[in-house]
XYZ file of C-alpha atoms in Angstrom:
500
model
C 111.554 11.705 180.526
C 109.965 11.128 177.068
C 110.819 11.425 173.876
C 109.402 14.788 172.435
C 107.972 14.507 168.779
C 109.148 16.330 166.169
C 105.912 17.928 165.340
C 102.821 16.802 167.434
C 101.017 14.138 168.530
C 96.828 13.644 170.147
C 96.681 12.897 174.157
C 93.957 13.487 176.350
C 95.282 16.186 178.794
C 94.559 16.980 182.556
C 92.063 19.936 182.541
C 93.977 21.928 185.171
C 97.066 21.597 182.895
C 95.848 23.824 179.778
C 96.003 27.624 180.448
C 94.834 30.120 178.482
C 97.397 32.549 176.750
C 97.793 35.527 178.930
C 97.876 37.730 174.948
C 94.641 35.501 173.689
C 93.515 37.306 169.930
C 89.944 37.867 171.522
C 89.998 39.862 173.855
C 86.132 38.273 175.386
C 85.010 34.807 174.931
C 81.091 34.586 174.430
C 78.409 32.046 173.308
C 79.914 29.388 176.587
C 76.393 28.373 177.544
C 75.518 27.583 173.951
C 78.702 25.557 173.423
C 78.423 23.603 176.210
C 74.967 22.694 175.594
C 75.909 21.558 172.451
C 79.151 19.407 173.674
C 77.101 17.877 176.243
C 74.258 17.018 173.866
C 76.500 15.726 170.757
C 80.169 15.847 172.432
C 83.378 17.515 171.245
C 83.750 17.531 167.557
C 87.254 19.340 167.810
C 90.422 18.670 170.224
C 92.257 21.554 171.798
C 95.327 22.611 170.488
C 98.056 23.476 172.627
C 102.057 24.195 173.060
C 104.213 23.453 175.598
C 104.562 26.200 178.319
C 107.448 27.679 179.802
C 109.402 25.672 182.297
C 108.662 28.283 184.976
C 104.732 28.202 183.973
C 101.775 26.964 185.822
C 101.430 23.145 184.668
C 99.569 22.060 181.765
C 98.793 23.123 178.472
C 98.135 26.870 177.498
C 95.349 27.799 175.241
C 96.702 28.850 171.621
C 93.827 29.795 169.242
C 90.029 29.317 168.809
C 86.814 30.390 171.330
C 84.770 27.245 170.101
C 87.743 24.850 169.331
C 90.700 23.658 171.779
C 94.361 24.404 170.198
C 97.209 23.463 172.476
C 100.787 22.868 172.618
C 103.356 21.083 174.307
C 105.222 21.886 177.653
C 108.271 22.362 178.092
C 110.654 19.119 178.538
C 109.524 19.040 181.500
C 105.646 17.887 180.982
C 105.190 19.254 184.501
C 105.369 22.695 182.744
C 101.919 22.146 181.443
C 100.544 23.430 178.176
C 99.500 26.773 176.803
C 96.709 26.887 174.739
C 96.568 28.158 171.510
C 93.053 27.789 169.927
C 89.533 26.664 171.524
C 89.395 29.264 174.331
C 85.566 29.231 173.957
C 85.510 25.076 174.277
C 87.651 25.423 176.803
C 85.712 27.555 178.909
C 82.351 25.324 177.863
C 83.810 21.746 178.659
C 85.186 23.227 182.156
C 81.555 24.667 182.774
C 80.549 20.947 182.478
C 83.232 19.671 184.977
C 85.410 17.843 182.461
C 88.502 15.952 184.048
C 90.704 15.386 180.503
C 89.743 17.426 177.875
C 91.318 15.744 174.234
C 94.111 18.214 172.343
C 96.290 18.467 169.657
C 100.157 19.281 171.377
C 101.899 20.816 168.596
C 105.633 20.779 169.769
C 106.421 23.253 166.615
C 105.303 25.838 168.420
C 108.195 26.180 170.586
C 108.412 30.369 170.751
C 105.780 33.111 171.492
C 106.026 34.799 168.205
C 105.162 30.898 167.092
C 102.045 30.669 169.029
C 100.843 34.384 168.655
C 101.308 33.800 164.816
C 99.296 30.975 164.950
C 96.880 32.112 167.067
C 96.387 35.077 164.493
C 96.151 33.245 161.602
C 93.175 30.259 163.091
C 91.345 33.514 163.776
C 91.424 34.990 160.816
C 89.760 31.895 159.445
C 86.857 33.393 161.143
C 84.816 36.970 160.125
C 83.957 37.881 163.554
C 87.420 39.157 164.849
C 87.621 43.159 165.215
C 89.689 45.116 163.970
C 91.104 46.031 167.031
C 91.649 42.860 168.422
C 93.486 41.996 165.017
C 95.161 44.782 165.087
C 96.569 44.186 168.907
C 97.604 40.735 167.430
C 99.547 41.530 164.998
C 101.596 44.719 167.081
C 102.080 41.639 169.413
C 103.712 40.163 166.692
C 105.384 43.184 165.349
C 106.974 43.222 169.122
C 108.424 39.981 169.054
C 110.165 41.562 165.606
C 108.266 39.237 163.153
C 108.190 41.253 159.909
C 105.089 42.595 158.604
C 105.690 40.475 155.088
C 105.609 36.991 157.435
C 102.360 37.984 158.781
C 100.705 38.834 156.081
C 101.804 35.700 154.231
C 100.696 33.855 158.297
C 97.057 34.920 157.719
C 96.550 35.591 154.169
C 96.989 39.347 153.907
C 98.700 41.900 152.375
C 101.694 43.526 153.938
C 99.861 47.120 154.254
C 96.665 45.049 155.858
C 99.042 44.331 158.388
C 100.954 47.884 158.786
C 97.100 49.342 159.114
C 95.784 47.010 161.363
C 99.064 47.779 163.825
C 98.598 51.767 163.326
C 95.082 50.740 164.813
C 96.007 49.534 167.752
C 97.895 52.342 168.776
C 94.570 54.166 169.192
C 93.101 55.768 171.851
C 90.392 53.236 173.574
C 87.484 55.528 172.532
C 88.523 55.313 168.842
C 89.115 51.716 168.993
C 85.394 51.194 170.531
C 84.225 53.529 167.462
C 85.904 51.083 165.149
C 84.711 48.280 166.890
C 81.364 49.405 166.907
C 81.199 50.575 163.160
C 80.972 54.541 163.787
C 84.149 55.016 162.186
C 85.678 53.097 159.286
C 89.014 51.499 158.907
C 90.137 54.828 156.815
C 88.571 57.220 159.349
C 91.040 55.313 161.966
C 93.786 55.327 159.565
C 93.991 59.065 159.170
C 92.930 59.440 162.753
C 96.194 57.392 163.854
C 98.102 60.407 162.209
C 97.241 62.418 165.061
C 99.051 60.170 167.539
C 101.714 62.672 167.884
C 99.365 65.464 168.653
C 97.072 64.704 172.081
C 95.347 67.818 171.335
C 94.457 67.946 167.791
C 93.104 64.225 168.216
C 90.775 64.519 171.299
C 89.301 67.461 169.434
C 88.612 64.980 166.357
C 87.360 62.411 169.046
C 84.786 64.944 170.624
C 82.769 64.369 167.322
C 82.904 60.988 166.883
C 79.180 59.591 166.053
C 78.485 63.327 164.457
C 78.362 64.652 160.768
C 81.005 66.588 161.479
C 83.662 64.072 162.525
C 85.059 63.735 158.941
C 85.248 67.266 158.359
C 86.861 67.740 161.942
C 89.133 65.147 160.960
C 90.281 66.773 157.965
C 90.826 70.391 159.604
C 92.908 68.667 161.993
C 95.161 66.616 159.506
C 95.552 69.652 157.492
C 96.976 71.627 161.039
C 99.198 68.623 161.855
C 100.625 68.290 158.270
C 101.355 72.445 158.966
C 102.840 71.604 162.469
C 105.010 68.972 161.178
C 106.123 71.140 158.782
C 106.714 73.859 160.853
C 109.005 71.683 163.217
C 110.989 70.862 160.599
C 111.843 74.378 159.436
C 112.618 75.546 163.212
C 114.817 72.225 163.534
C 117.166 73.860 160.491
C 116.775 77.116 161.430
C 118.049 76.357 164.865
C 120.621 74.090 163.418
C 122.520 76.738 161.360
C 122.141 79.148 164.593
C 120.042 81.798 163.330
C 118.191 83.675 166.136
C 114.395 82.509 166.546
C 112.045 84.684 167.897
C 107.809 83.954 168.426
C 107.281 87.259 166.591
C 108.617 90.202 164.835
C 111.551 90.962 167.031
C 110.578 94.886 168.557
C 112.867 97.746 168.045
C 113.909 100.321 170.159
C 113.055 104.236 170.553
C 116.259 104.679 168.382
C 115.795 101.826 165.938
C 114.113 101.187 162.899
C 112.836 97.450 161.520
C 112.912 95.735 159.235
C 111.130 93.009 157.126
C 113.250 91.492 155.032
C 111.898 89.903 151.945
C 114.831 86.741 151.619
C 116.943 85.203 153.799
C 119.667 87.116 154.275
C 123.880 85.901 153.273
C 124.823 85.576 157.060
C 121.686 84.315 159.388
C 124.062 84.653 162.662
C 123.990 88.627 161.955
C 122.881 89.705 165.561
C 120.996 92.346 164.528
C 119.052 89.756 162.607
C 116.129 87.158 163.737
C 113.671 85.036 161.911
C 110.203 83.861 163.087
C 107.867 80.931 161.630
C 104.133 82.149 161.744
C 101.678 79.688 164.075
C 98.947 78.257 162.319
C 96.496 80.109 160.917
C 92.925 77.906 160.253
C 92.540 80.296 156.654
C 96.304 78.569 155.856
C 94.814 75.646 154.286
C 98.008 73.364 153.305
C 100.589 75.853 152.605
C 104.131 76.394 153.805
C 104.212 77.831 157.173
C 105.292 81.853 156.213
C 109.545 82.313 157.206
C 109.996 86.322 158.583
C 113.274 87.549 158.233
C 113.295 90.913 160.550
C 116.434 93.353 160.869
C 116.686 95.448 163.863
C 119.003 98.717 162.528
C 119.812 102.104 164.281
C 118.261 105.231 163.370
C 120.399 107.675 163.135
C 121.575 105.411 159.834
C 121.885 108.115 156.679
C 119.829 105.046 154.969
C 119.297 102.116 156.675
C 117.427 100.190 153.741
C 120.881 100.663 151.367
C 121.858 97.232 149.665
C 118.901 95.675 151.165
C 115.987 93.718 149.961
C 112.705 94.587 152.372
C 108.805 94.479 152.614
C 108.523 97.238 154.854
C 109.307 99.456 157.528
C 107.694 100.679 160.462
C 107.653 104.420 161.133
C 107.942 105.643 164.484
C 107.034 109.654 164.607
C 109.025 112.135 165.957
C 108.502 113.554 169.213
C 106.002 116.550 168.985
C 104.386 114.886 166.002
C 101.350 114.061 167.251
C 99.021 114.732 164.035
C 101.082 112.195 162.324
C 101.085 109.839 165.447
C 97.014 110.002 164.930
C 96.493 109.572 161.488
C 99.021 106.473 161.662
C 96.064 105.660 164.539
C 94.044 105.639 162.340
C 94.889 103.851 159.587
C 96.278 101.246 162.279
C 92.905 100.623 163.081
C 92.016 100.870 159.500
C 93.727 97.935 158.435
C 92.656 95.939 161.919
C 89.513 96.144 160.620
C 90.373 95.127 156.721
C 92.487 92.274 158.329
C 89.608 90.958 160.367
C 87.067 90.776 157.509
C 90.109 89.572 155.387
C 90.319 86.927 158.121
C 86.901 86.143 158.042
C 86.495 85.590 154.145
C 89.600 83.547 154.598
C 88.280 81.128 157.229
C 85.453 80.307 155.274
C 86.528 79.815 151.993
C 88.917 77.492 154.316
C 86.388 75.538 155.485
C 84.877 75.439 151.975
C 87.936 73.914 151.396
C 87.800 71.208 154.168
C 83.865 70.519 153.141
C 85.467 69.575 149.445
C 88.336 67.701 150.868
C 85.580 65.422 153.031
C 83.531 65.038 150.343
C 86.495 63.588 148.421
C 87.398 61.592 151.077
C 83.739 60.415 151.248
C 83.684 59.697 147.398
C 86.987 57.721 147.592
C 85.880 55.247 150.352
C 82.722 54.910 147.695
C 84.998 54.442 144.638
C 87.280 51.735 146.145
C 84.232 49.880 147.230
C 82.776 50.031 143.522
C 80.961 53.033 143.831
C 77.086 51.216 144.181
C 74.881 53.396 144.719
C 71.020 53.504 145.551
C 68.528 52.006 142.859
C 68.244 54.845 140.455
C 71.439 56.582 140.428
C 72.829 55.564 137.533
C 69.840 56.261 135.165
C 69.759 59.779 136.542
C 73.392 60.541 135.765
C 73.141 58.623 132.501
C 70.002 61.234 131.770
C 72.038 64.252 133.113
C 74.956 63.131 130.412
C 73.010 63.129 127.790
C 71.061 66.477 128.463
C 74.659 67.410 128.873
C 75.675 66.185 125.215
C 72.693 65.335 122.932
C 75.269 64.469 120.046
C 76.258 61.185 121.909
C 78.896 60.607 125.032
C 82.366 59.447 125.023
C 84.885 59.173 127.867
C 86.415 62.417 127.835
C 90.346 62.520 128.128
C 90.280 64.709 131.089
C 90.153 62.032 133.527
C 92.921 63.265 135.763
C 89.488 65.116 137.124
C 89.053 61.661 139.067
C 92.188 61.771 140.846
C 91.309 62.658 144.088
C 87.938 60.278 144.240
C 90.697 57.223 142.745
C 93.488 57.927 144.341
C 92.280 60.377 147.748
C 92.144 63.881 148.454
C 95.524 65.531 147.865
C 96.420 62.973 145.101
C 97.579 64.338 141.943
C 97.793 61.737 138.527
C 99.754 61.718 135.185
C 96.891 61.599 132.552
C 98.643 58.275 131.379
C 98.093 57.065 135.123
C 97.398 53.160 135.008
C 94.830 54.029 137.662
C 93.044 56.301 135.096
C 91.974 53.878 132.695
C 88.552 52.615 132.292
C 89.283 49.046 130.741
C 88.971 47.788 134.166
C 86.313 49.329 135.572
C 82.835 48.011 136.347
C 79.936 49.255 135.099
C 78.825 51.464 138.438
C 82.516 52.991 138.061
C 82.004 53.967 134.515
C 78.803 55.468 134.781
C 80.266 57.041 137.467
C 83.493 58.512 136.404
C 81.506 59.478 133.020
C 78.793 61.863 135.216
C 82.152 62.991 137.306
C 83.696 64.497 134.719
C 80.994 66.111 132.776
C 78.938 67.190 135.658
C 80.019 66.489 139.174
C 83.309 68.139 139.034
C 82.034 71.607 138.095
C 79.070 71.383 140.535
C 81.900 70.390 143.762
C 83.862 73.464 142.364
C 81.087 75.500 142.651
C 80.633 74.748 145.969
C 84.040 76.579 146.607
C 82.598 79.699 146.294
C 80.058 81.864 148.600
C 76.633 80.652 148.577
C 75.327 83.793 146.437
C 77.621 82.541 143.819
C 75.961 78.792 144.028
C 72.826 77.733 141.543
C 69.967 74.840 142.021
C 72.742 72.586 140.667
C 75.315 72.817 143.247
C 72.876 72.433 146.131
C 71.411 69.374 144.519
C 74.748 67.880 143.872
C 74.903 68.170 147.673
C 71.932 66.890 148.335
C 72.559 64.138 145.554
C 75.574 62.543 147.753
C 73.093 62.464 150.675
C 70.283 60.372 148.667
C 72.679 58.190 146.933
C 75.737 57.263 149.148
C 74.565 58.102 152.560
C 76.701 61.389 152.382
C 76.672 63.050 156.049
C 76.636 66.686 155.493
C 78.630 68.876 157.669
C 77.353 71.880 159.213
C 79.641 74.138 157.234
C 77.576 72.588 154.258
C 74.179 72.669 155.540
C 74.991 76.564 156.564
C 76.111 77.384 153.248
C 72.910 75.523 151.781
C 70.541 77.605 154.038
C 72.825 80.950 153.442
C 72.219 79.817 149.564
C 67.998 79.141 149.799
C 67.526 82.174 152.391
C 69.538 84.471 149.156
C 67.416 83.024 146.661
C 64.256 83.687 148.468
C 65.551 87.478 149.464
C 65.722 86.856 145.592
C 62.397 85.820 144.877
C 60.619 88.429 146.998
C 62.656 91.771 145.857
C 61.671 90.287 142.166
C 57.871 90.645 143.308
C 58.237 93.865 145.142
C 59.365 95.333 141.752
């Protein structure tokens, strides 16, 4: 038996004893045929470095970290063991394609646990730029596993603790959004928000169906805006159930003899029997709102007033037998308001996905704004024009800024006009041109494009068009609709104006 050292020591170590790590970083090891032409021409610049295996592992050394460079560590007491390696995967795999007998390595008996290795495995590939963010991301859940805290990572490989919180929410992926990471079709915040669908199969496969299309971001936001309804929803049947009120999936239906009810608050006692409560589905025209709570109150007929101490919205009427002109014209107006409702519904779904266009854009502009907000040669003399044309008597930042909070701080952000985040001394130049055009100009011109495209001017549809030419925008096809509805109207325009 020898004496183990306390941290490591340099041997030259049987080839057939140094395995790889069955949870290697990289998932693929490429580039072998170069390497080895390069170690047989010149020889191995860097040793392997290893830690001992497991008693009950294969023996030799197991593979730790690196594709190009050898890291190994010790076996168990036992040197039988063998060694696990922890970095050089890819010299590994070259000197072994040359027939090497020994292959030289660093056995570093420190790493004597597997949240050891896999932490060191993460951080000598980190070192490097060419690690996905999948594969990183699979690292550091391994980690996560083996209960090593996301603050002892980040500090491992020279990250921040949210780096390593979003790099673990990307593992848990699907495989075909990992491969659209991977492959640069979707960023890390696409994923991010993605990952929020985990919960919901449904909602994200029908986000994944448009991956590599313009409409994936706005997908993407339609279906955040359902799950952040659903989970609200759930949470609001979970109490209701919990205090044992009676749930029903619609209005609870009354009889021949009984009248109901809509009640217009939650009524004192919620076990009443003759009282039931139902949480409205989502509705795509709902935007972000609360799901809508239903009281209903089922009450007899023959009551001399069944409405008496109560709060209601309405009542349904039943007619009387042999009232059948009454029973008609209720017909009628039935149908009346089917039809209102359905063009009510209809103006409703799009200002909705008016709604979802702005929220991408934002989305869009945020990414820009956290990566400095550079834009194509040009930009900012064009905006600095349109500001002055905007105020000939000179330009100063305006104290409205909280109109930048959802490009600075996302979306659905909301900030307190004293917001560190809202102050310019920091900014560079590309932000402050930015910001300055933003307030002044931009923000009207996305507002506008709330509205129906008859309501829209040159303006709004170049703003549009603007985030295109200058920061690769991808425009929906809600958008480019709404910019044909607006050119077709203009030119309807344009030729009723000649016929007169």
């Amino acid at each position: 038996m020898t004496t183990t050292p306390t941290t490591s020591e340099f041997a030259l170590v049987d080839i057939d004893h140094v395995h790889p790590h069955p949870r290697n970083v990289r998932r693929t090891v490429t580039g072998v045929d170069e390497l080895a032409a390069s170690i047989k021409s010149g020889g191995l610049h860097q040793p392997l470095v290893v830690a001992p295996a497991a008693a009950d592992d294969a023996a030799g050394y197991t593979l730790v970290m690196g594709h190009r460079r050898l890291v190994v560590a010790p076996a168990a007491a036992d040197d039988a063991a063998g060694y696990t390696l922890v970095m050089g995967h890819r010299r590994l795999a070259a000197v072994q394609s040359l027939g090497w007998a020994e292959v030289p390595c660093v056995i570093r008996y420190d790493l004597d646990t597997e949240a050891a290795v896999l932490e060191a495995m993460l951080a000598e590939n980190m070192a490097r730029t060419d690690l996905t963010p999948t594969e990183e991301g699979d690292a550091v859940q391994a980690l996560l596993d083996l209960d090593v805290t996301p603050a002892k990572i980040a500090k491992a490989i020279g990250r921040t603790s949210k780096h390593v919180k979003d790099r673990a929410q990307i593992a848990g992926l699907t495989e075909k959004a990992r491969t659209a990471v991977d492959d640069g079709q979707i960023t890390i915040s696409d994923a991010l928000h993605l990952s929020k669908l985990d919960g919901d199969h449904e909602l994200a496969e029908r986000v994944e169906r448009f991956i590599g299309t313009p409409n994936f971001r706005y997908t993407l936001e339609k279906a955040l805006a359902e799950a952040e309804f659903n989970r609200k929803r759930d949470t609001i049947l979970a109490e209701l159930t919990e205090t044992g009120a009676t749930i029903t999936d619609g209005p609870a239906a009354a009889g021949p003899d009984e009248v109901r009810l809509f009640l217009a608050q939650r009524p004192d006692d919620v076990t009443d029997p003759t009282v039931s409560v139902y949480v409205a589905e989502y509705q795509p025209w709902g935007g972000n709102s609360a799901p809508r709570v239903q009281w209903v109150q089922i009450r007899p007929r023959a009551e001399e007033d069944p409405t008496e101490g109560t709060t209601f919205v309405s009542a349904e009427k039943v007619p009387e037998d042999n009232e059948e002109d009454t029973a008609a014209e209720e017909a009628r107006e039935a149908a009346a308001r089917a039809v209102r409702e359905e063009q009510n519904d209809k103006y409703r779904q799009e200002r909705r996905d008016r709604e979802t266009a702005q929220a991408t854009r934002f989305r869009w502009l945020h990414e820009k704004w956290r990566e400095g907000m550079r834009a194509e040669p040009g930009v900012r003399e064009r905006q600095l024009r349109d500001l002055v044309a905007e105020d000939p008597d000179g330009y100063r930042m305006a104290s409205n800024r909280q109109r930048l909070a959802p490009i600075i701080a996302g979306p659905d952000a909301e900030l307190d006009g004293d917001d560190p985040a809202l102050d310019p001394a920091g900014w560079s130049l590309d932000r402050l041109i930015f910001a300055a055009w933003w307030i002044h100009i931009g923000h009207d011109r996305d507002h506008d494009a709330l509205g129906v495209a008859q309501s829209w001017d040159d303006g709004t549809v170049a703003y549009l068009q603007g985030l295109v030419d200058d920061y690769d925008y991808p425009l929906s096809t809600v958008e480019e609709a709404h910019i044909d509805e607006y050119e077709a109207f203009m030119a309807d325009a344009d030729q009723s104006a000649e016929d007169d």
